Structure formats: C-alpha cells, structure tokens
C-alpha cells in the first residue's frame, strides 16, 4: 500500500497536462471543502448538513505545468425521491467523463455501508484511475488515521480496485492539499489549458449566487429542512442612474420550500432569520462578484417540489 505524505518524491513532468478530476463520496465527506481548498477560493457551498451540493461545480486549479478542473458532484446515496434519483444520475454521468476519480472518505468515521455502496459502483469503472482521499485528518490521532488507511487499502483489494494513490489530507488545516494536486496532475492527459488563466469556475454567476443564498438559509435550520430548500435568482441587474464609481447590483431571489409550515422556520420570529440569511449571503455575494449588492429575498411554497418533475424542471434540476 503506498500512502503519500509530504516527503514523498515528486518527479517533475515536462509536458503540460489538463483534464478533469471528480470527487465522489457519501454526503458530507468533505468534497466541497476540498474543492475550495484546492482552488483557493469558495466555488462550492459547504454545510455540515448532508446533500448540500446539487450542481456540478467546476473549480479550476491553475499551475504552470497543468490545469486541473475539479468537478464537484452531489454525494451518491440510496435515493428516496425523484430529486435523489436525478442527483445520482448526475454523479454517474460525471464519472463516465472524467480523467481521474478522487474517492473522499472521512478519517473520523469508520467505513460504512454508504462507502461500500460507492466503492462497488467505482469498481465497475475500469479505465479511470482512482485516488482514495482520506479527508478531515485534523479530527483524528495518528493511530486512528493509520487504521483508516489500512481499512481503505483492504476495501480496494476486496473489490478489485487498484488505488493509484491513498492520500490523507485536511482541507481545513491546509495539510497535504498541495500534495494532492501534485499527485492528481500526472494522472491527467497531456494537452493545453482548457480555460483562460484566472478563471476559477465555469459555473454561471446566477447559479453561484443562488447557492450562496441557499448555504446561508441552511445554517441553523432544523434537520427536516435541508432537502426542502431551493433558491432561484429571478434577476440580477445593475441599478440605473448610479455614478460609475458607486455601482449597485440589484438581485431578486426566491427561496422555495415544500410546505407552508416551513415558511415560518425560514422567515423566523419577526423576520429575523430571513434578515440574517440576507446579511450573511450578501457579504459572500459581494466578495464573489466584487461589487455592492442590494439583495431582495422572498420565501415561496412549491408544494412537494422534490417529487414533482414539473417543479424540478422549474427549479433547475
């Protein structure tokens, strides 16, 4: 078993490489946090609630010798709704198209049925190299980490998966994140850069703004709400009659929930929660877009949207 740490030898590649890597893992395995750490800026929303990511976010890592495009997928899981089935289809379609797959397994949780479910699916994809990434290493002692590395190696042997690498990382503690990029790059095909220097994602701004609002809305709500929240940005327009040195962007967005009873949870007593969501997300949006923003939020009910194909289409799934 070859486990990589910072002192491992690294051979310099002469030819430029460019390609796609995708992080998979069960919900809340640290995929989005890792994407953000590698890109060096927030391009994927993170939350301590499972199933946060619904869109395939591409984060772009620029290096002199390579361009690594990270595809962030929803966590693969046993679906209970039409939305769940669609998210799983997105994952499988993505796996078929990337150059390397990173399987994220948290260091602080023993391998479970969810990990096996994904590993079995991965075993069926023969040609694509697979890297086992042990995330959240800052949360465990050395002994626990060693046990997890051995368990992952054994899982690979059992299912016939040959790990190209097994890499322990901590995105939060910034440990071995650069090393992970060093190890992914040689697995990419040779070729020129696919995106212009400076681009960090190809996700449309409107989608990213909606995701930042949804992230703020997810914070602190009760357990039954995470899947029920969808956000649609209706319009983003520069306000007219503003001097050039004082621009203002008007953003109108709707937060959709599934049942009228959930409206009060999102809005909060005397509208305080919704106001808080607005303040938090506005700061993030302004940092993302680099311009002052006026954010207008409304909460609407889209009854049982996760199970209704028409509603799912309207909400962008």
CSV table of C-alpha atoms in Angstrom, one decimal:
chain,number,residue,atom,x,y,z
A,1,UNK,CA,0.0,0.0,0.0
A,2,UNK,CA,1.5,3.3,-1.0
A,3,UNK,CA,0.3,6.1,1.3
A,4,UNK,CA,1.6,9.5,0.3
A,5,UNK,CA,2.9,12.1,2.7
A,6,UNK,CA,4.7,15.4,2.0
A,7,UNK,CA,8.2,13.9,2.0
A,8,UNK,CA,7.3,11.5,-0.9
A,9,UNK,CA,9.5,12.0,-4.0
A,10,UNK,CA,7.9,14.0,-6.8
A,11,UNK,CA,9.2,13.9,-10.4
A,12,UNK,CA,8.7,17.0,-12.5
A,13,UNK,CA,6.6,16.5,-15.6
A,14,UNK,CA,7.9,18.3,-18.7
A,15,UNK,CA,4.7,18.3,-20.8
A,16,UNK,CA,1.7,20.5,-19.9
A,17,UNK,CA,-1.3,18.5,-18.7
A,18,UNK,CA,-5.0,19.4,-18.5
A,19,UNK,CA,-8.1,17.4,-17.5
A,20,UNK,CA,-11.0,16.7,-15.2
A,21,UNK,CA,-10.9,15.2,-11.7
A,22,UNK,CA,-14.1,14.4,-9.8
A,23,UNK,CA,-14.5,14.0,-6.1
A,24,UNK,CA,-17.0,11.4,-5.0
A,25,UNK,CA,-18.1,10.1,-1.6
A,26,UNK,CA,-21.1,9.9,0.5
A,27,UNK,CA,-22.8,13.1,1.6
A,28,UNK,CA,-20.7,15.3,4.0
A,29,UNK,CA,-17.4,13.5,3.2
A,30,UNK,CA,-15.6,16.9,2.7
A,31,UNK,CA,-15.8,17.1,-1.1
A,32,UNK,CA,-16.8,20.7,-1.4
A,33,UNK,CA,-14.4,21.9,1.3
A,34,UNK,CA,-11.6,20.1,-0.5
A,35,UNK,CA,-12.6,21.7,-3.9
A,36,UNK,CA,-12.5,25.2,-2.3
A,37,UNK,CA,-9.1,24.5,-0.6
A,38,UNK,CA,-7.5,23.4,-3.9
A,39,UNK,CA,-8.9,26.3,-5.9
A,40,UNK,CA,-8.0,28.7,-3.1
A,41,UNK,CA,-11.4,30.4,-3.2
A,42,UNK,CA,-15.0,29.5,-2.4
A,43,UNK,CA,-16.6,27.9,-5.5
A,44,UNK,CA,-18.6,25.1,-3.9
A,45,UNK,CA,-21.0,25.6,-1.0
A,46,UNK,CA,-20.2,23.8,2.2
A,47,UNK,CA,-22.5,22.9,5.1
A,48,UNK,CA,-22.5,20.5,7.9
A,49,UNK,CA,-25.7,19.1,6.5
A,50,UNK,CA,-25.5,16.2,4.1
A,51,UNK,CA,-26.6,16.5,0.5
A,52,UNK,CA,-25.7,20.2,0.2
A,53,UNK,CA,-24.3,20.1,-3.4
A,54,UNK,CA,-26.8,19.8,-6.2
A,55,UNK,CA,-25.0,21.4,-9.1
A,56,UNK,CA,-21.8,20.1,-10.7
A,57,UNK,CA,-19.4,22.9,-9.8
A,58,UNK,CA,-16.2,23.0,-11.7
A,59,UNK,CA,-13.3,24.5,-9.7
A,60,UNK,CA,-10.2,25.3,-11.8
A,61,UNK,CA,-6.7,24.9,-10.4
A,62,UNK,CA,-4.1,26.7,-12.4
A,63,UNK,CA,-0.4,25.6,-12.3
A,64,UNK,CA,2.5,26.4,-14.6
A,65,UNK,CA,2.7,22.8,-15.7
A,66,UNK,CA,-1.0,21.9,-15.6
A,67,UNK,CA,-4.7,22.8,-15.3
A,68,UNK,CA,-6.7,20.7,-13.0
A,69,UNK,CA,-10.5,21.1,-13.4
A,70,UNK,CA,-12.4,19.8,-10.4
A,71,UNK,CA,-15.9,18.5,-10.9
A,72,UNK,CA,-17.9,18.5,-7.6
A,73,UNK,CA,-20.8,16.2,-7.6
A,74,UNK,CA,-23.7,15.5,-5.2
A,75,UNK,CA,-23.0,12.7,-2.7
A,76,UNK,CA,-24.1,9.4,-4.1
A,77,UNK,CA,-26.8,7.9,-1.9
A,78,UNK,CA,-29.7,5.5,-1.9
A,79,UNK,CA,-32.4,7.8,-3.3
A,80,UNK,CA,-35.8,8.3,-1.7
A,81,UNK,CA,-37.2,11.0,-4.0
A,82,UNK,CA,-37.2,11.9,-7.7
A,83,UNK,CA,-34.6,14.6,-6.8
A,84,UNK,CA,-32.4,11.9,-5.2
A,85,UNK,CA,-32.6,9.8,-8.4
A,86,UNK,CA,-31.7,12.7,-10.6
A,87,UNK,CA,-28.7,13.6,-8.4
A,88,UNK,CA,-27.4,10.1,-8.6
A,89,UNK,CA,-27.8,10.2,-12.4
A,90,UNK,CA,-25.7,13.4,-12.4
A,91,UNK,CA,-22.9,11.6,-10.4
A,92,UNK,CA,-22.8,8.5,-12.7
A,93,UNK,CA,-22.8,10.6,-15.9
A,94,UNK,CA,-19.9,12.7,-14.4
A,95,UNK,CA,-17.8,9.6,-13.5
A,96,UNK,CA,-18.0,8.4,-17.1
A,97,UNK,CA,-16.5,11.6,-18.4
A,98,UNK,CA,-13.6,12.5,-16.1
A,99,UNK,CA,-9.9,11.6,-16.3
A,100,UNK,CA,-9.4,10.7,-12.6
A,101,UNK,CA,-11.8,10.0,-9.7
A,102,UNK,CA,-11.0,11.0,-6.1
A,103,UNK,CA,-12.9,8.9,-3.5
A,104,UNK,CA,-13.3,11.0,-0.3
A,105,UNK,CA,-13.5,9.1,2.9
A,106,UNK,CA,-13.5,11.0,6.2
A,107,UNK,CA,-10.8,9.9,8.7
A,108,UNK,CA,-13.1,10.3,11.7
A,109,UNK,CA,-15.8,7.8,10.6
A,110,UNK,CA,-15.3,4.1,10.1
A,111,UNK,CA,-16.1,2.7,6.6
A,112,UNK,CA,-19.8,2.1,6.4
A,113,UNK,CA,-22.5,0.7,4.0
A,114,UNK,CA,-22.6,4.1,2.2
A,115,UNK,CA,-18.8,3.9,1.4
A,116,UNK,CA,-19.2,0.3,0.2
A,117,UNK,CA,-22.1,1.2,-2.0
A,118,UNK,CA,-20.0,3.8,-3.8
A,119,UNK,CA,-16.8,1.6,-3.9
A,120,UNK,CA,-18.8,-1.2,-5.6
A,121,UNK,CA,-20.0,1.3,-8.2
A,122,UNK,CA,-16.4,2.6,-8.7
A,123,UNK,CA,-15.2,-1.0,-9.1
A,124,UNK,CA,-17.3,-1.2,-12.2
A,125,UNK,CA,-15.5,1.7,-13.8
A,126,UNK,CA,-12.3,0.0,-15.1
A,127,UNK,CA,-10.3,2.5,-17.1
A,128,UNK,CA,-10.4,5.7,-14.9
A,129,UNK,CA,-7.6,5.9,-12.3
A,130,UNK,CA,-8.9,6.2,-8.7
A,131,UNK,CA,-7.3,8.0,-5.8
A,132,UNK,CA,-8.5,7.4,-2.2
A,133,UNK,CA,-8.5,10.7,-0.4
A,134,UNK,CA,-8.8,10.4,3.4
A,135,UNK,CA,-10.3,13.8,4.5
A,136,UNK,CA,-10.7,15.5,7.8
A,137,UNK,CA,-7.4,14.2,9.2
A,138,UNK,CA,-7.2,17.1,11.6
A,139,UNK,CA,-10.0,15.4,13.6
A,140,UNK,CA,-8.1,12.2,14.5
A,141,UNK,CA,-5.0,10.9,16.2
A,142,UNK,CA,-2.2,9.2,14.2
A,143,UNK,CA,-3.4,5.7,15.3
A,144,UNK,CA,-7.0,6.2,14.2
A,145,UNK,CA,-5.7,7.6,10.8
A,146,UNK,CA,-3.4,4.5,10.3
A,147,UNK,CA,-6.4,2.2,10.9
A,148,UNK,CA,-8.5,4.1,8.4
A,149,UNK,CA,-5.7,3.9,5.8
A,150,UNK,CA,-5.4,0.1,6.2
A,151,UNK,CA,-9.2,-0.3,6.0
A,152,UNK,CA,-9.3,1.6,2.7
A,153,UNK,CA,-6.4,-0.4,1.3
A,154,UNK,CA,-8.3,-3.6,2.2
A,155,UNK,CA,-11.6,-2.3,0.8
A,156,UNK,CA,-9.8,-1.8,-2.5
A,157,UNK,CA,-8.3,-5.3,-2.5
A,158,UNK,CA,-11.6,-6.8,-1.6
A,159,UNK,CA,-13.5,-5.2,-4.5
A,160,UNK,CA,-10.6,-5.3,-7.1
A,161,UNK,CA,-10.0,-1.5,-7.1
A,162,UNK,CA,-6.3,-0.6,-7.5
A,163,UNK,CA,-5.9,2.8,-5.9
A,164,UNK,CA,-3.5,5.0,-7.9
A,165,UNK,CA,-2.7,6.7,-4.6
A,166,UNK,CA,-4.0,6.9,-1.0
A,167,UNK,CA,-3.6,10.4,0.3
A,168,UNK,CA,-4.5,11.7,3.8
A,169,UNK,CA,-5.5,15.4,3.7
A,170,UNK,CA,-7.0,18.1,5.9
A,171,UNK,CA,-8.6,20.9,3.8
A,172,UNK,CA,-9.4,22.9,7.0
A,173,UNK,CA,-5.9,22.5,8.4
A,174,UNK,CA,-4.4,23.0,4.9
A,175,UNK,CA,-2.4,19.8,5.3
A,176,UNK,CA,-1.3,17.9,2.1
A,177,UNK,CA,-3.7,19.8,-0.1
A,178,UNK,CA,-0.9,20.9,-2.5
A,179,UNK,CA,0.5,17.3,-2.4
A,180,UNK,CA,-2.9,16.0,-3.5
A,181,UNK,CA,-2.8,18.3,-6.5
A,182,UNK,CA,0.8,17.1,-7.2
A,183,UNK,CA,-0.5,13.5,-7.3
A,184,UNK,CA,-3.6,14.2,-9.4
A,185,UNK,CA,-1.7,16.2,-12.2
A,186,UNK,CA,0.3,13.2,-13.5
A,187,UNK,CA,-2.9,11.2,-14.0
A,188,UNK,CA,-4.3,13.9,-16.4
A,189,UNK,CA,-3.8,13.7,-20.2
A,190,UNK,CA,-1.2,15.9,-21.9
A,191,UNK,CA,-2.7,18.9,-23.5
A,192,UNK,CA,-3.1,22.7,-23.5
A,193,UNK,CA,-5.1,24.6,-20.8
A,194,UNK,CA,-8.9,24.3,-21.3
A,195,UNK,CA,-9.9,27.5,-19.5
A,196,UNK,CA,-8.3,31.1,-19.5
A,197,UNK,CA,-5.8,31.9,-16.8
A,198,UNK,CA,-7.7,33.5,-13.9
A,199,UNK,CA,-11.0,31.6,-14.3
A,200,UNK,CA,-11.8,29.8,-11.1
A,201,UNK,CA,-15.1,28.1,-12.2
A,202,UNK,CA,-17.3,27.9,-15.3
A,203,UNK,CA,-20.5,27.9,-13.1
A,204,UNK,CA,-22.8,30.8,-14.2
A,205,UNK,CA,-22.8,33.7,-11.6
A,206,UNK,CA,-26.5,33.4,-11.1
A,207,UNK,CA,-26.2,29.7,-10.1
A,208,UNK,CA,-23.3,30.6,-7.7
A,209,UNK,CA,-25.3,33.4,-6.1
A,210,UNK,CA,-28.3,31.1,-5.6
A,211,UNK,CA,-26.0,28.6,-4.0
A,212,UNK,CA,-24.6,31.2,-1.6
A,213,UNK,CA,-28.2,32.2,-0.6
A,214,UNK,CA,-29.1,28.5,-0.1
A,215,UNK,CA,-26.0,27.9,2.1
A,216,UNK,CA,-27.0,30.9,4.4
A,217,UNK,CA,-30.6,29.6,4.5
A,218,UNK,CA,-29.4,26.1,5.5
A,219,UNK,CA,-27.5,27.4,8.5
A,220,UNK,CA,-29.2,26.6,11.8
A,221,UNK,CA,-32.4,25.2,10.4
A,222,UNK,CA,-34.0,22.0,11.8
A,223,UNK,CA,-33.0,18.7,10.4
A,224,UNK,CA,-36.0,18.2,8.2
A,225,UNK,CA,-35.4,21.3,6.1
A,226,UNK,CA,-32.0,20.9,4.2
A,227,UNK,CA,-33.5,19.0,1.3
A,228,UNK,CA,-36.6,21.2,1.1
A,229,UNK,CA,-34.8,24.4,0.3
A,230,UNK,CA,-34.2,25.6,-3.3
A,231,UNK,CA,-33.2,29.0,-4.4
A,232,UNK,CA,-33.8,30.7,-7.8
A,233,UNK,CA,-32.3,34.0,-8.7
A,234,UNK,CA,-35.0,35.7,-10.8
A,235,UNK,CA,-32.9,38.7,-11.9
A,236,UNK,CA,-29.5,40.4,-11.4
A,237,UNK,CA,-29.4,43.9,-12.8
A,238,UNK,CA,-27.1,46.9,-12.3
A,239,UNK,CA,-29.2,49.7,-10.8
A,240,UNK,CA,-29.7,52.5,-13.2
A,241,UNK,CA,-28.8,56.2,-12.5
A,242,UNK,CA,-25.8,55.2,-10.3
A,243,UNK,CA,-22.5,57.0,-10.8
A,244,UNK,CA,-19.8,54.7,-12.3
A,245,UNK,CA,-17.7,54.8,-9.1
A,246,UNK,CA,-20.7,53.7,-6.9
A,247,UNK,CA,-22.3,50.8,-8.7
A,248,UNK,CA,-25.1,48.7,-7.1
A,249,UNK,CA,-26.3,45.4,-8.3
A,250,UNK,CA,-30.0,44.5,-7.6
A,251,UNK,CA,-30.5,40.8,-7.0
A,252,UNK,CA,-34.1,39.4,-6.7
A,253,UNK,CA,-34.3,35.8,-5.5
A,254,UNK,CA,-36.9,33.4,-4.3
A,255,UNK,CA,-36.3,30.8,-1.6
A,256,UNK,CA,-38.6,27.8,-2.2
A,257,UNK,CA,-39.7,25.4,0.4
A,258,UNK,CA,-42.1,22.4,0.2
A,259,UNK,CA,-44.8,23.1,2.8
A,260,UNK,CA,-46.5,26.3,4.2
A,261,UNK,CA,-45.5,25.2,7.7
A,262,UNK,CA,-41.8,25.6,6.8
A,263,UNK,CA,-42.2,29.2,5.9
A,264,UNK,CA,-42.1,30.3,9.5
A,265,UNK,CA,-38.9,28.4,10.1
A,266,UNK,CA,-37.1,30.2,7.3
A,267,UNK,CA,-38.5,33.7,8.0
A,268,UNK,CA,-38.1,33.4,11.8
A,269,UNK,CA,-39.7,35.5,14.5
A,270,UNK,CA,-40.4,39.0,13.2
A,271,UNK,CA,-38.5,38.1,10.0
A,272,UNK,CA,-35.2,38.0,11.9
A,273,UNK,CA,-33.9,34.7,10.4
A,274,UNK,CA,-34.6,35.8,6.8
A,275,UNK,CA,-32.9,39.1,7.5
A,276,UNK,CA,-29.9,37.2,8.9
A,277,UNK,CA,-29.8,35.0,5.7
A,278,UNK,CA,-29.8,38.2,3.6
A,279,UNK,CA,-26.9,39.8,5.6
A,280,UNK,CA,-24.8,36.6,5.5
A,281,UNK,CA,-25.3,35.8,1.9
A,282,UNK,CA,-24.9,39.4,0.7
A,283,UNK,CA,-21.4,39.5,2.2
A,284,UNK,CA,-20.4,36.4,0.3
A,285,UNK,CA,-22.1,37.5,-2.9
A,286,UNK,CA,-20.3,40.9,-2.8
A,287,UNK,CA,-17.0,39.1,-2.2
A,288,UNK,CA,-17.7,36.8,-5.2
A,289,UNK,CA,-18.8,39.5,-7.6
A,290,UNK,CA,-16.6,42.3,-6.3
A,291,UNK,CA,-19.5,44.9,-6.3
A,292,UNK,CA,-22.0,46.2,-3.7
A,293,UNK,CA,-25.3,44.3,-3.8
A,294,UNK,CA,-28.9,45.1,-2.9
A,295,UNK,CA,-30.5,41.7,-2.1
A,296,UNK,CA,-34.2,41.2,-2.2
A,297,UNK,CA,-35.3,37.8,-0.8
A,298,UNK,CA,-38.8,36.2,-0.8
A,299,UNK,CA,-39.9,32.9,0.6
A,300,UNK,CA,-42.4,30.9,-1.5
A,301,UNK,CA,-44.0,27.4,-1.3
A,302,UNK,CA,-43.5,25.0,-4.2
A,303,UNK,CA,-45.6,22.0,-2.9
A,304,UNK,CA,-43.6,18.7,-2.7
A,305,UNK,CA,-41.2,20.0,-5.4
A,306,UNK,CA,-38.7,17.2,-4.8
A,307,UNK,CA,-41.2,14.6,-6.1
A,308,UNK,CA,-42.8,16.7,-8.9
A,309,UNK,CA,-41.0,16.5,-12.3
A,310,UNK,CA,-42.5,19.9,-13.5
A,311,UNK,CA,-41.4,21.7,-10.3
A,312,UNK,CA,-37.9,20.1,-10.5
A,313,UNK,CA,-37.5,21.5,-14.1
A,314,UNK,CA,-38.7,24.9,-13.0
A,315,UNK,CA,-36.1,24.9,-10.1
A,316,UNK,CA,-33.3,23.9,-12.4
A,317,UNK,CA,-32.9,20.1,-11.8
